[in-house]
Amino acid sequence: MGKGDKKTVRGKIIMGSFGAKRKKNRTPAYVAPVVKEVKKKAPEVKVEKAPVAEVPVKDAPVAKVEKAKKPATKKKAAPKAEAKAEVKAEVKAEVKTEVKAELAKEAKKEA
């Protein structure tokens, strides 16, 4: 049961044969053409438009509408970022002083 078995799909694929387990995809021998129905267009009817009397338009001054201005708001810098930067600077300074102090103690012990 496998590649050499002629009765299985896998075997038929390997052998290159067709049968009950592996059918050929065939197109029908004759396909009848489809006849399209032609629809007749309705005759166009012309409609006469009645003349429209022109109404004179007065040149009236148009009032300008001003948009209400929003009060200006200042954007604040991120206070958290500033605070974090300050804390980092303080921590770095403390670490430097501690390291210098330890190095000084080690130097005194060696001397």
C-alpha positions in Angstrom: 0.0 0.0 0.0 1.8 3.0 -1.2 3.6 4.3 -4.2 3.6 1.0 -6.0 0.0 0.1 -5.4 -2.1 0.7 -8.6 -5.4 0.7 -6.7 -4.6 3.8 -4.6 -4.6 7.4 -5.6 -1.0 7.8 -4.5 0.0 4.8 -6.6 -1.9 6.1 -9.6 -0.2 9.5 -9.4 3.2 7.8 -9.3 2.3 5.4 -12.2 0.7 8.2 -14.1 -2.5 6.3 -14.7 -6.1 7.1 -14.2 -9.1 5.1 -13.0 -11.9 4.9 -10.5 -9.8 6.4 -7.7 -8.3 9.1 -9.9 -10.5 10.5 -12.6 -9.3 12.6 -15.5 -10.6 16.2 -15.6 -12.2 16.2 -19.1 -14.0 18.9 -20.9 -17.3 17.9 -22.6 -16.9 17.0 -26.3 -19.4 19.7 -27.4 -20.5 22.9 -25.7 -23.5 24.5 -27.2 -23.1 28.2 -27.8 -25.2 30.6 -25.7 -27.5 32.7 -27.7 -27.9 36.2 -26.4 -31.3 37.9 -26.6 -31.2 41.3 -28.2 -33.4 43.9 -26.4 -34.9 46.6 -28.5 -34.4 50.1 -27.1 -37.4 52.3 -26.5 -37.7 55.2 -28.9 -36.4 58.4 -27.5 -38.9 61.1 -26.8 -37.9 64.7 -27.1 -39.3 67.0 -24.4 -39.4 70.7 -25.0 -38.4 72.8 -22.1 -40.4 75.9 -21.4 -38.4 79.1 -21.3 -37.6 80.3 -17.7 -38.0 83.9 -17.0 -34.8 85.4 -15.5 -35.2 87.1 -12.2 -32.8 90.0 -11.6 -30.5 89.4 -8.6 -29.7 92.3 -6.3 -26.2 92.9 -5.3 -26.7 92.9 -1.5 -23.8 93.1 0.8 -23.0 89.7 2.4 -22.3 89.7 6.1 -19.0 88.0 6.9 -19.2 85.4 9.6 -16.1 85.3 11.8 -15.1 82.1 13.4 -14.8 82.1 17.1 -11.2 81.8 18.2 -10.2 79.3 20.8 -8.2 80.5 23.7 -4.5 79.9 23.1 -3.2 77.1 25.3 0.5 76.6 25.9 1.8 73.1 25.4 3.5 72.0 28.5 6.7 70.0 28.3 6.4 66.5 29.6 6.9 67.0 33.4 7.5 63.3 33.8 10.4 63.3 31.3 12.0 66.3 33.0 11.6 64.7 36.4 13.1 61.5 35.1 16.0 63.3 33.6 16.7 65.1 36.9 16.6 61.8 38.8 18.9 60.1 36.4 21.4 62.9 36.6 21.3 62.8 40.5 21.7 59.0 40.5 24.7 59.2 38.1 26.3 61.8 40.3 25.8 59.7 43.4 27.2 56.6 41.7 30.3 58.5 40.5 31.0 59.8 44.0 30.6 56.3 45.5 32.9 54.8 42.9 35.5 57.5 43.5 35.2 56.9 47.3 35.7 53.1 46.9 38.7 53.6 44.6 40.2 56.0 47.1 39.7 53.5 50.0 41.3 50.7 47.9 44.2 52.9 47.1 44.8 53.7 50.8 44.6 50.1 51.7 47.2 49.1 49.1 49.5 52.0 50.1 
